[in-house]
DNA sequence: TGATTTAGAATACGATTGTATACTAGTATA
DNA sequence: TATACTAGTATACAATCGTATTCTAAATCA
């Protein structure tokens, strides 16, 4: 349950702010008695009631009977960690642990709308004219459908490839952005699947 | 004091990994006894000795007498926040608060060697053949010197521009990567300054 | 061989800590 | 007026937890 469902009293707000500050500064939850002492109260229950109220209203999460067991309901986001996909193993879900090669941190602006993202390291120069170079990390939004002209990541016979998606009434082609290469025409009997479309490129130089 | 000064024993390494994992997953330090139970030991001292050893060797930090008082000596880096430079105001230090337009989070792999980084939003298409497009964020390492052929960010008469740096015995030129534009020849009386070189490009699509 | 280091056990002490119950007082509300 | 809610106090209990001391056993090393 997300915060801001229910209003806090002034004291509850102060307590929440103290807990937030404590977590931020010491990377550790305060104890009930630390809250009590900070507000110069004389009973652990004074603090405890506010903490329980904050938990009930969804602002705090707690683990019972555990010392320093408080957490903020909404963790502060500094960057979005998305998995880097390596070789895709057949039969496994795309984002299974086994397919992961590492983690890439991207700006939160990339993740608007809670998009289902992953990254892929580009091999080969087939997309240089779309400014996607070998070694670049393409940031991919997972989807099974794409509009013609969009740059997609497709799985052909178990191999992941980045190409421009083209579609006519009769056939689907995957078009490179490099005159050196020919378009790939998808035939009926091929194992073909769109796994996402490119929403960003990260290019270390 | 940085870790890796002193070698760990195998057990100490396992304990450190467990503490790291615990911190990462629950945002909370394990207790001495939780470490003990995880390794199926029968005495708190078994765990405590390893924890004290890890502290002495600089891998862990601890606060005495405090429940769940362990921290990693090197905080886990999830992303590097670098400032996005806007219009550069004359007279101010480059990275002054007034010049900042926002923050960009990049992968830690960009920040190897503790480089002094900032980001810049590209305006114009003068570098498209170097795969730097309008709207891209170039990630820049601050430096006053560059080798010919490197892509630099230069300040000409207070205006920041991204170009390829060229230098002969007689003159300095800034070369666009787009035939539509002519190279800029720097004259003696111009206020010219290199402020950094491009080490990465972040391109939202 | 004897000394040192490392790993772990056994046990205990006391402070810390989450929790429970019972109480007073003020304030808002139906 | 009676009721409910909020705020805080007082006190107690038991589990958790960091720490201290003493001990055994194996491995390393000079």
GROMACS .gro file of C-alpha atoms (C1' of nucleotides) in nm:
model
  470
    1UNK     CA    1   0.000   0.000   0.000
    2UNK     CA    2   0.142   0.332  -0.102
    3UNK     CA    3   0.180   0.623   0.137
    4UNK     CA    4  -0.034   0.936   0.125
    5UNK     CA    5  -0.341   0.716   0.159
    6UNK     CA    6  -0.397   0.848   0.506
    7UNK     CA    7  -0.312   1.170   0.677
    8UNK     CA    8  -0.051   1.185   0.950
    9UNK     CA    9  -0.073   1.383   1.269
   10UNK     CA   10   0.198   1.643   1.324
   11UNK     CA   11   0.382   1.426   1.574
   12UNK     CA   12   0.368   1.128   1.342
   13UNK     CA   13   0.521   1.339   1.066
   14UNK     CA   14   0.806   1.446   1.295
   15UNK     CA   15   0.870   1.086   1.394
   16UNK     CA   16   0.873   0.975   1.030
   17UNK     CA   17   1.117   1.250   0.942
   18UNK     CA   18   1.344   1.146   1.227
   19UNK     CA   19   1.340   0.785   1.111
   20UNK     CA   20   1.412   0.890   0.753
   21UNK     CA   21   1.702   1.107   0.865
   22UNK     CA   22   1.842   0.833   1.084
   23UNK     CA   23   1.825   0.583   0.801
   24UNK     CA   24   1.987   0.824   0.560
   25UNK     CA   25   2.269   0.924   0.790
   26UNK     CA   26   2.359   0.599   0.961
   27UNK     CA   27   2.216   0.345   0.717
   28UNK     CA   28   2.045   0.189   1.013
   29UNK     CA   29   1.700   0.206   1.162
   30UNK     CA   30   1.668   0.374   1.502
   31UNK     CA   31   1.535   0.168   1.792
   32UNK     CA   32   1.207   0.247   1.962
   33UNK     CA   33   1.399   0.387   2.256
   34UNK     CA   34   1.621   0.601   2.035
   35UNK     CA   35   1.308   0.763   1.897
   36UNK     CA   36   1.182   0.806   2.251
   37UNK     CA   37   1.501   0.973   2.369
   38UNK     CA   38   1.521   1.199   2.063
   39UNK     CA   39   1.180   1.343   2.141
   40UNK     CA   40   1.260   1.352   2.513
   41UNK     CA   41   0.974   1.122   2.598
   42UNK     CA   42   0.978   0.907   2.906
   43UNK     CA   43   0.818   0.588   2.790
   44UNK     CA   44   0.900   0.354   2.501
   45UNK     CA   45   0.527   0.335   2.438
   46UNK     CA   46   0.514   0.702   2.344
   47UNK     CA   47   0.742   0.630   2.052
   48UNK     CA   48   0.598   0.289   1.980
   49UNK     CA   49   0.243   0.411   1.929
   50UNK     CA   50   0.351   0.658   1.664
   51UNK     CA   51   0.564   0.399   1.491
   52UNK     CA   52   0.277   0.152   1.485
   53UNK     CA   53   0.046   0.421   1.350
   54UNK     CA   54   0.295   0.504   1.074
   55UNK     CA   55   0.317   0.139   0.986
   56UNK     CA   56  -0.060   0.100   0.975
   57UNK     CA   57  -0.090   0.401   0.746
   58UNK     CA   58   0.168   0.259   0.509
   59UNK     CA   59   0.455   0.499   0.561
   60UNK     CA   60   0.683   0.257   0.742
   61UNK     CA   61   0.752  -0.112   0.717
   62UNK     CA   62   0.861  -0.310   1.018
   63UNK     CA   63   0.980  -0.658   1.103
   64UNK     CA   64   0.840  -0.773   1.433
   65UNK     CA   65   1.064  -0.852   1.727
   66UNK     CA   66   1.370  -0.750   1.532
   67UNK     CA   67   1.602  -0.482   1.661
   68UNK     CA   68   1.625  -0.184   1.429
   69UNK     CA   69   1.366  -0.345   1.207
   70UNK     CA   70   1.216  -0.037   1.044
   71UNK     CA   71   1.234   0.042   0.675
   72UNK     CA   72   1.089   0.319   0.464
   73UNK     CA   73   0.796   0.205   0.256
   74UNK     CA   74   0.926   0.391  -0.048
   75UNK     CA   75   1.301   0.355  -0.090
   76UNK     CA   76   1.478   0.661  -0.230
   77UNK     CA   77   1.561   0.599  -0.594
   78UNK     CA   78   1.897   0.723  -0.718
   79UNK     CA   79   1.932   0.512  -1.031
   80UNK     CA   80   1.753   0.226  -1.196
   81UNK     CA   81   1.942  -0.102  -1.210
   82UNK     CA   82   1.854  -0.305  -1.515
   83UNK     CA   83   1.993  -0.645  -1.604
   84UNK     CA   84   2.235  -0.685  -1.893
   85UNK     CA   85   2.131  -0.981  -2.105
   86UNK     CA   86   2.397  -1.221  -2.227
   87UNK     CA   87   2.341  -1.532  -2.436
   88UNK     CA   88   1.975  -1.622  -2.427
   89UNK     CA   89   1.923  -1.981  -2.321
   90UNK     CA   90   1.637  -2.164  -2.491
   91UNK     CA   91   1.335  -2.249  -2.282
   92UNK     CA   92   1.417  -2.011  -1.998
   93UNK     CA   93   1.222  -1.693  -1.930
   94UNK     CA   94   1.402  -1.402  -2.092
   95UNK     CA   95   1.507  -1.234  -1.770
   96UNK     CA   96   1.602  -1.553  -1.587
   97UNK     CA   97   1.912  -1.532  -1.372
   98UNK     CA   98   2.094  -1.759  -1.613
   99UNK     CA   99   2.063  -1.512  -1.899
  100UNK     CA  100   2.204  -1.220  -1.707
  101UNK     CA  101   2.552  -1.091  -1.769
  102UNK     CA  102   2.559  -0.801  -1.527
  103UNK     CA  103   2.382  -0.486  -1.425
  104UNK     CA  104   2.363  -0.145  -1.583
  105UNK     CA  105   2.254   0.162  -1.393
  106UNK     CA  106   2.058   0.414  -1.593
  107UNK     CA  107   1.898   0.745  -1.521
  108UNK     CA  108   1.550   0.728  -1.367
  109UNK     CA  109   1.426   0.930  -1.667
  110UNK     CA  110   1.465   0.611  -1.870
  111UNK     CA  111   1.223   0.420  -1.651
  112UNK     CA  112   0.916   0.638  -1.671
  113UNK     CA  113   0.595   0.445  -1.637
  114UNK     CA  114   0.764   0.148  -1.477
  115UNK     CA  115   0.875   0.005  -1.804
  116UNK     CA  116   1.012  -0.343  -1.814
  117UNK     CA  117   1.369  -0.276  -1.918
  118UNK     CA  118   1.682  -0.469  -1.988
  119UNK     CA  119   2.012  -0.392  -2.158
  120UNK     CA  120   2.202  -0.571  -2.433
  121UNK     CA  121   2.561  -0.531  -2.545
  122UNK     CA  122   2.573  -0.473  -2.920
  123UNK     CA  123   2.796  -0.706  -3.121
  124UNK     CA  124   2.875  -0.614  -3.480
  125UNK     CA  125   2.836  -0.299  -3.684
  126UNK     CA  126   2.509  -0.371  -3.859
  127UNK     CA  127   2.338  -0.068  -3.704
  128UNK     CA  128   2.607   0.200  -3.728
  129UNK     CA  129   2.392   0.428  -3.943
  130UNK     CA  130   2.136   0.429  -3.664
  131UNK     CA  131   2.420   0.540  -3.437
  132UNK     CA  132   2.435   0.208  -3.259
  133UNK     CA  133   2.796   0.095  -3.243
  134UNK     CA  134   2.965  -0.229  -3.143
  135UNK     CA  135   3.010  -0.235  -2.765
  136UNK     CA  136   2.723   0.005  -2.704
  137UNK     CA  137   2.461  -0.092  -2.454
  138UNK     CA  138   2.112  -0.069  -2.597
  139UNK     CA  139   1.840  -0.020  -2.342
  140UNK     CA  140   1.540  -0.227  -2.437
  141UNK     CA  141   1.179  -0.213  -2.334
  142UNK     CA  142   1.033  -0.560  -2.325
  143UNK     CA  143   0.743  -0.604  -2.566
  144UNK     CA  144   0.621  -0.859  -2.818
  145UNK     CA  145   0.482  -0.610  -3.067
  146UNK     CA  146   0.643  -0.329  -3.264
  147UNK     CA  147   0.545  -0.077  -3.528
  148UNK     CA  148   0.724  -0.079  -3.866
  149UNK     CA  149   1.028   0.148  -3.854
  150UNK     CA  150   1.101   0.091  -3.489
  151UNK     CA  151   1.434  -0.054  -3.384
  152UNK     CA  152   1.367  -0.386  -3.218
  153UNK     CA  153   1.548  -0.669  -3.050
  154UNK     CA  154   1.440  -0.996  -3.204
  155UNK     CA  155   1.518  -1.357  -3.132
  156UNK     CA  156   1.585  -1.562  -3.446
  157UNK     CA  157   1.659  -1.926  -3.384
  158UNK     CA  158   1.771  -1.841  -3.032
  159UNK     CA  159   2.001  -1.557  -3.142
  160UNK     CA  160   1.926  -1.203  -3.028
  161UNK     CA  161   1.969  -0.935  -3.291
  162UNK     CA  162   1.908  -0.560  -3.313
  163UNK     CA  163   1.746  -0.439  -3.635
  164UNK     CA  164   1.486  -0.204  -3.778
  165UNK     CA  165   1.146  -0.373  -3.798
  166UNK     CA  166   0.974  -0.372  -4.140
  167UNK     CA  167   0.644  -0.533  -4.225
  168UNK     CA  168   0.434  -0.556  -4.539
  169UNK     CA  169   0.114  -0.748  -4.589
  170UNK     CA  170   0.311  -1.046  -4.712
  171UNK     CA  171   0.631  -1.058  -4.512
  172UNK     CA  172   0.839  -0.939  -4.220
  173UNK     CA  173   1.195  -0.818  -4.272
  174UNK     CA  174   1.463  -0.706  -4.030
  175UNK     CA  175   1.665  -0.428  -4.179
  176UNK     CA  176   2.024  -0.345  -4.082
  177UNK     CA  177   2.141   0.017  -4.079
  178UNK     CA  178   2.457  -0.051  -4.276
  179UNK     CA  179   2.480  -0.097  -4.655
  180UNK     CA  180   2.732  -0.376  -4.598
  181UNK     CA  181   2.452  -0.605  -4.484
  182UNK     CA  182   2.133  -0.732  -4.648
  183UNK     CA  183   1.790  -0.727  -4.488
  184UNK     CA  184   1.685  -1.048  -4.316
  185UNK     CA  185   1.361  -1.188  -4.451
  186UNK     CA  186   1.166  -1.389  -4.198
  187UNK     CA  187   1.018  -1.708  -4.332
  188UNK     CA  188   0.714  -1.888  -4.196
  189UNK     CA  189   0.908  -2.181  -4.060
  190UNK     CA  190   1.160  -1.974  -3.869
  191UNK     CA  191   1.154  -1.941  -3.493
  192UNK     CA  192   1.107  -1.566  -3.475
  193UNK     CA  193   1.009  -1.350  -3.181
  194UNK     CA  194   1.026  -0.983  -3.095
  195UNK     CA  195   1.148  -0.943  -2.739
  196UNK     CA  196   1.163  -0.568  -2.712
  197UNK     CA  197   1.229  -0.232  -2.867
  198UNK     CA  198   1.523   0.001  -2.825
  199UNK     CA  199   1.445   0.300  -2.605
  200UNK     CA  200   1.799   0.417  -2.537
  201UNK     CA  201   2.163   0.371  -2.620
  202UNK     CA  202   2.452   0.394  -2.379
  203UNK     CA  203   2.782   0.437  -2.553
  204UNK     CA  204   3.114   0.438  -2.366
  205UNK     CA  205   3.391   0.592  -2.579
  206UNK     CA  206   4.179   0.263   0.502
  207UNK     CA  207   4.077   0.082   0.190
  208UNK     CA  208   4.009  -0.290   0.178
  209UNK     CA  209   4.232  -0.539  -0.003
  210UNK     CA  210   4.521  -0.419   0.212
  211UNK     CA  211   4.519  -0.750   0.390
  212UNK     CA  212   4.428  -1.097   0.281
  213UNK     CA  213   4.121  -1.270   0.416
  214UNK     CA  214   4.094  -1.633   0.511
  215UNK     CA  215   3.834  -1.837   0.322
  216UNK     CA  216   3.595  -1.832   0.614
  217UNK     CA  217   3.632  -1.459   0.657
  218UNK     CA  218   3.548  -1.413   0.290
  219UNK     CA  219   3.233  -1.621   0.329
  220UNK     CA  220   3.129  -1.420   0.634
  221UNK     CA  221   3.188  -1.092   0.451
  222UNK     CA  222   2.982  -1.213   0.157
  223UNK     CA  223   2.700  -1.311   0.388
  224UNK     CA  224   2.705  -0.970   0.555
  225UNK     CA  225   2.707  -0.796   0.216
  226UNK     CA  226   2.416  -1.007   0.095
  227UNK     CA  227   2.221  -0.945   0.413
  228UNK     CA  228   2.274  -0.571   0.386
  229UNK     CA  229   2.176  -0.569   0.022
  230UNK     CA  230   1.863  -0.775   0.066
  231UNK     CA  231   1.723  -0.647   0.393
  232UNK     CA  232   1.894  -0.308   0.418
  233UNK     CA  233   1.993  -0.408   0.765
  234UNK     CA  234   2.305  -0.550   0.922
  235UNK     CA  235   2.284  -0.906   1.053
  236UNK     CA  236   2.346  -0.965   1.423
  237UNK     CA  237   2.640  -1.166   1.549
  238UNK     CA  238   2.405  -1.450   1.626
  239UNK     CA  239   2.243  -1.439   1.283
  240UNK     CA  240   2.586  -1.491   1.132
  241UNK     CA  241   2.644  -1.773   1.376
  242UNK     CA  242   2.319  -1.946   1.287
  243UNK     CA  243   2.372  -1.901   0.913
  244UNK     CA  244   2.699  -2.089   0.931
  245UNK     CA  245   2.552  -2.343   1.173
  246UNK     CA  246   2.801  -2.257   1.441
  247UNK     CA  247   2.723  -2.308   1.805
  248UNK     CA  248   2.882  -2.009   1.969
  249UNK     CA  249   2.844  -1.636   1.909
  250UNK     CA  250   3.219  -1.612   1.947
  251UNK     CA  251   3.276  -1.818   1.635
  252UNK     CA  252   3.103  -1.548   1.434
  253UNK     CA  253   3.236  -1.261   1.639
  254UNK     CA  254   3.601  -1.347   1.585
  255UNK     CA  255   3.560  -1.336   1.209
  256UNK     CA  256   3.367  -1.013   1.227
  257UNK     CA  257   3.635  -0.853   1.443
  258UNK     CA  258   3.903  -0.977   1.204
  259UNK     CA  259   3.716  -0.829   0.909
  260UNK     CA  260   3.690  -0.501   1.091
  261UNK     CA  261   4.059  -0.496   1.178
  262UNK     CA  262   4.150  -0.563   0.816
  263UNK     CA  263   3.935  -0.278   0.698
  264UNK     CA  264   3.656  -0.464   0.522
  265UNK     CA  265   3.385  -0.391   0.775
  266UNK     CA  266   3.300  -0.099   0.995
  267UNK     CA  267   3.119  -0.146   1.322
  268UNK     CA  268   2.964   0.060   1.598
  269UNK     CA  269   3.032  -0.092   1.936
  270UNK     CA  270   2.753  -0.215   2.157
  271UNK     CA  271   2.494  -0.132   1.897
  272UNK     CA  272   2.260  -0.398   1.765
  273UNK     CA  273   2.302  -0.456   1.392
  274UNK     CA  274   2.588  -0.210   1.394
  275UNK     CA  275   2.783  -0.336   1.092
  276UNK     CA  276   2.845  -0.141   0.776
  277UNK     CA  277   3.046  -0.216   0.466
  278UNK     CA  278   3.369  -0.017   0.455
  279UNK     CA  279   3.307   0.053   0.089
  280UNK     CA  280   2.946   0.142   0.034
  281UNK     CA  281   2.788  -0.050  -0.249
  282UNK     CA  282   2.777   0.179  -0.548
  283UNK     CA  283   2.457   0.163  -0.744
  284UNK     CA  284   2.508   0.458  -0.974
  285UNK     CA  285   2.721   0.766  -1.014
  286UNK     CA  286   2.536   1.096  -1.012
  287UNK     CA  287   2.697   1.353  -1.235
  288UNK     CA  288   2.578   1.710  -1.290
  289UNK     CA  289   2.425   1.812  -1.620
  290UNK     CA  290   2.574   2.142  -1.732
  291UNK     CA  291   2.346   2.405  -1.874
  292UNK     CA  292   2.445   2.751  -1.995
  293UNK     CA  293   2.792   2.829  -1.868
  294UNK     CA  294   2.801   3.161  -1.685
  295UNK     CA  295   3.115   3.368  -1.731
  296UNK     CA  296   3.343   3.403  -1.431
  297UNK     CA  297   3.196   3.114  -1.236
  298UNK     CA  298   3.375   2.783  -1.179
  299UNK     CA  299   3.257   2.535  -1.438
  300UNK     CA  300   3.074   2.308  -1.198
  301UNK     CA  301   2.923   2.585  -0.987
  302UNK     CA  302   2.568   2.529  -0.874
  303UNK     CA  303   2.450   2.805  -1.106
  304UNK     CA  304   2.565   2.618  -1.415
  305UNK     CA  305   2.384   2.298  -1.331
  306UNK     CA  306   2.072   2.193  -1.510
  307UNK     CA  307   2.006   1.860  -1.343
  308UNK     CA  308   2.160   1.530  -1.257
  309UNK     CA  309   2.231   1.225  -1.468
  310UNK     CA  310   2.288   0.883  -1.317
  311UNK     CA  311   2.538   0.671  -1.506
  312UNK     CA  312   2.684   0.328  -1.462
  313UNK     CA  313   2.981   0.302  -1.227
  314UNK     CA  314   3.181   0.162  -1.520
  315UNK     CA  315   3.190   0.519  -1.652
  316UNK     CA  316   3.364   0.649  -1.345
  317UNK     CA  317   3.672   0.432  -1.338
  318UNK     CA  318   3.967   0.603  -1.176
  319UNK     CA  319   3.749   0.859  -1.001
  320UNK     CA  320   3.728   1.081  -1.305
  321UNK     CA  321   3.588   1.427  -1.274
  322UNK     CA  322   3.276   1.395  -1.485
  323UNK     CA  323   2.989   1.608  -1.599
  324UNK     CA  324   2.721   1.575  -1.865
  325UNK     CA  325   2.609   1.809  -2.140
  326UNK     CA  326   2.298   1.802  -2.354
  327UNK     CA  327   2.391   1.818  -2.721
  328UNK     CA  328   2.225   2.092  -2.928
  329UNK     CA  329   2.254   2.073  -3.305
  330UNK     CA  330   2.356   1.803  -3.547
  331UNK     CA  331   2.718   1.900  -3.606
  332UNK     CA  332   2.850   1.567  -3.471
  333UNK     CA  333   2.606   1.315  -3.618
  334UNK     CA  334   2.879   1.128  -3.805
  335UNK     CA  335   3.047   1.067  -3.472
  336UNK     CA  336   2.714   0.921  -3.359
  337UNK     CA  337   2.640   1.213  -3.132
  338UNK     CA  338   2.285   1.329  -3.197
  339UNK     CA  339   2.083   1.632  -3.087
  340UNK     CA  340   1.936   1.565  -2.744
  341UNK     CA  341   2.202   1.312  -2.654
  342UNK     CA  342   2.382   1.352  -2.325
  343UNK     CA  343   2.757   1.348  -2.369
  344UNK     CA  344   2.949   1.243  -2.062
  345UNK     CA  345   3.257   1.457  -2.028
  346UNK     CA  346   3.576   1.414  -1.833
  347UNK     CA  347   3.702   1.750  -1.718
  348UNK     CA  348   4.047   1.832  -1.858
  349UNK     CA  349   4.226   2.129  -2.010
  350UNK     CA  350   4.435   1.929  -2.254
  351UNK     CA  351   4.344   1.697  -2.536
  352UNK     CA  352   4.521   1.500  -2.808
  353UNK     CA  353   4.443   1.572  -3.177
  354UNK     CA  354   4.154   1.353  -3.293
  355UNK     CA  355   3.980   1.340  -2.957
  356UNK     CA  356   3.628   1.470  -2.923
  357UNK     CA  357   3.636   1.763  -2.685
  358UNK     CA  358   3.405   2.010  -2.521
  359UNK     CA  359   3.543   2.360  -2.573
  360UNK     CA  360   3.435   2.699  -2.457
  361UNK     CA  361   3.452   2.966  -2.732
  362UNK     CA  362   3.352   3.314  -2.624
  363UNK     CA  363   3.147   3.162  -2.340
  364UNK     CA  364   2.969   2.911  -2.563
  365UNK     CA  365   3.019   2.540  -2.502
  366UNK     CA  366   3.060   2.328  -2.814
  367UNK     CA  367   3.138   1.965  -2.889
  368UNK     CA  368   3.386   1.903  -3.171
  369UNK     CA  369   3.684   1.695  -3.279
  370UNK     CA  370   4.009   1.857  -3.170
  371UNK     CA  371   4.271   1.920  -3.444
  372UNK     CA  372   4.606   2.086  -3.403
  373UNK     CA  373   4.894   2.165  -3.637
  374UNK     CA  374   5.211   2.357  -3.562
  375UNK     CA  375   5.047   2.679  -3.672
  376UNK     CA  376   4.684   2.656  -3.567
  377UNK     CA  377   4.406   2.488  -3.374
  378UNK     CA  378   4.081   2.387  -3.545
  379UNK     CA  379   3.760   2.236  -3.413
  380UNK     CA  380   3.614   1.998  -3.666
  381UNK     CA  381   3.246   1.904  -3.688
  382UNK     CA  382   3.146   1.551  -3.788
  383UNK     CA  383   2.894   1.664  -4.046
  384UNK     CA  384   2.974   1.784  -4.401
  385UNK     CA  385   2.708   2.053  -4.362
  386UNK     CA  386   2.939   2.249  -4.134
  387UNK     CA  387   3.287   2.399  -4.176
  388UNK     CA  388   3.571   2.354  -3.931
  389UNK     CA  389   3.615   2.633  -3.678
  390UNK     CA  390   3.960   2.790  -3.687
  391UNK     CA  391   4.069   2.932  -3.357
  392UNK     CA  392   4.240   3.268  -3.379
  393UNK     CA  393   4.486   3.411  -3.132
  394UNK     CA  394   4.253   3.679  -3.000
  395UNK     CA  395   3.965   3.442  -2.930
  396UNK     CA  396   3.869   3.334  -2.581
  397UNK     CA  397   3.920   2.962  -2.626
  398UNK     CA  398   3.939   2.692  -2.364
  399UNK     CA  399   3.910   2.315  -2.360
  400UNK     CA  400   3.695   2.210  -2.066
  401UNK     CA  401   3.684   1.835  -2.117
  402UNK     CA  402   3.674   1.539  -2.347
  403UNK     CA  403   3.387   1.310  -2.433
  404UNK     CA  404   3.410   0.969  -2.263
  405UNK     CA  405   3.055   0.850  -2.318
  406UNK     CA  406   2.728   0.921  -2.488
  407UNK     CA  407   2.383   0.858  -2.344
  408UNK     CA  408   2.116   0.860  -2.606
  409UNK     CA  409   1.748   0.834  -2.519
  410UNK     CA  410   1.545   0.731  -2.824
  411DT     C1'  411   5.995  -2.998   1.940
  412DG     C1'  412   5.761  -2.601   2.120
  413DA     C1'  413   5.528  -2.165   2.004
  414DT     C1'  414   5.186  -1.934   1.743
  415DT     C1'  415   4.782  -1.884   1.475
  416DT     C1'  416   4.324  -2.011   1.337
  417DA     C1'  417   3.874  -2.225   1.408
  418DG     C1'  418   3.529  -2.322   1.694
  419DA     C1'  419   3.271  -2.452   2.148
  420DA     C1'  420   3.067  -2.364   2.603
  421DT     C1'  421   2.881  -2.060   2.907
  422DA     C1'  422   2.769  -1.655   3.124
  423DC     C1'  423   2.672  -1.147   3.217
  424DG     C1'  424   2.443  -0.739   3.156
  425DA     C1'  425   2.274  -0.393   2.847
  426DT     C1'  426   1.965  -0.333   2.476
  427DT     C1'  427   1.538  -0.382   2.285
  428DG     C1'  428   1.048  -0.506   2.140
  429DT     C1'  429   0.638  -0.570   2.360
  430DA     C1'  430   0.233  -0.585   2.702
  431DT     C1'  431  -0.067  -0.392   3.040
  432DA     C1'  432  -0.257  -0.032   3.302
  433DC     C1'  433  -0.297   0.443   3.387
  434DT     C1'  434  -0.376   0.989   3.342
  435DA     C1'  435  -0.508   1.390   3.084
  436DG     C1'  436  -0.663   1.667   2.705
  437DT     C1'  437  -0.954   1.722   2.297
  438DA     C1'  438  -1.283   1.641   1.962
  439DT     C1'  439  -1.724   1.460   1.844
  440DA     C1'  440  -2.190   1.272   1.811
  441DT     C1'  441  -2.311   1.442   2.839
  442DA     C1'  442  -2.104   1.029   2.703
  443DT     C1'  443  -1.783   0.838   2.387
  444DA     C1'  444  -1.392   0.801   2.135
  445DC     C1'  445  -0.949   0.934   1.997
  446DT     C1'  446  -0.479   1.114   2.065
  447DA     C1'  447  -0.073   1.190   2.354
  448DG     C1'  448   0.205   1.057   2.689
  449DT     C1'  449   0.354   0.802   3.149
  450DA     C1'  450   0.492   0.411   3.444
  451DT     C1'  451   0.650  -0.030   3.490
  452DA     C1'  452   0.754  -0.483   3.389
  453DC     C1'  453   0.895  -0.902   3.123
  454DA     C1'  454   1.129  -1.182   2.815
  455DA     C1'  455   1.386  -1.222   2.406
  456DT     C1'  456   1.761  -1.031   2.167
  457DC     C1'  457   2.212  -0.903   2.147
  458DG     C1'  458   2.712  -0.749   2.215
  459DT     C1'  459   3.069  -0.891   2.488
  460DA     C1'  460   3.402  -1.149   2.814
  461DT     C1'  461   3.636  -1.553   2.968
  462DT     C1'  462   3.795  -2.012   2.933
  463DC     C1'  463   3.864  -2.418   2.680
  464DT     C1'  464   3.972  -2.784   2.288
  465DA     C1'  465   4.168  -2.912   1.854
  466DA     C1'  466   4.400  -2.864   1.431
  467DA     C1'  467   4.734  -2.647   1.140
  468DT     C1'  468   5.149  -2.371   1.065
  469DC     C1'  469   5.603  -2.250   1.144
  470DA     C1'  470   6.066  -2.159   1.328
   0.00000   0.00000   0.00000
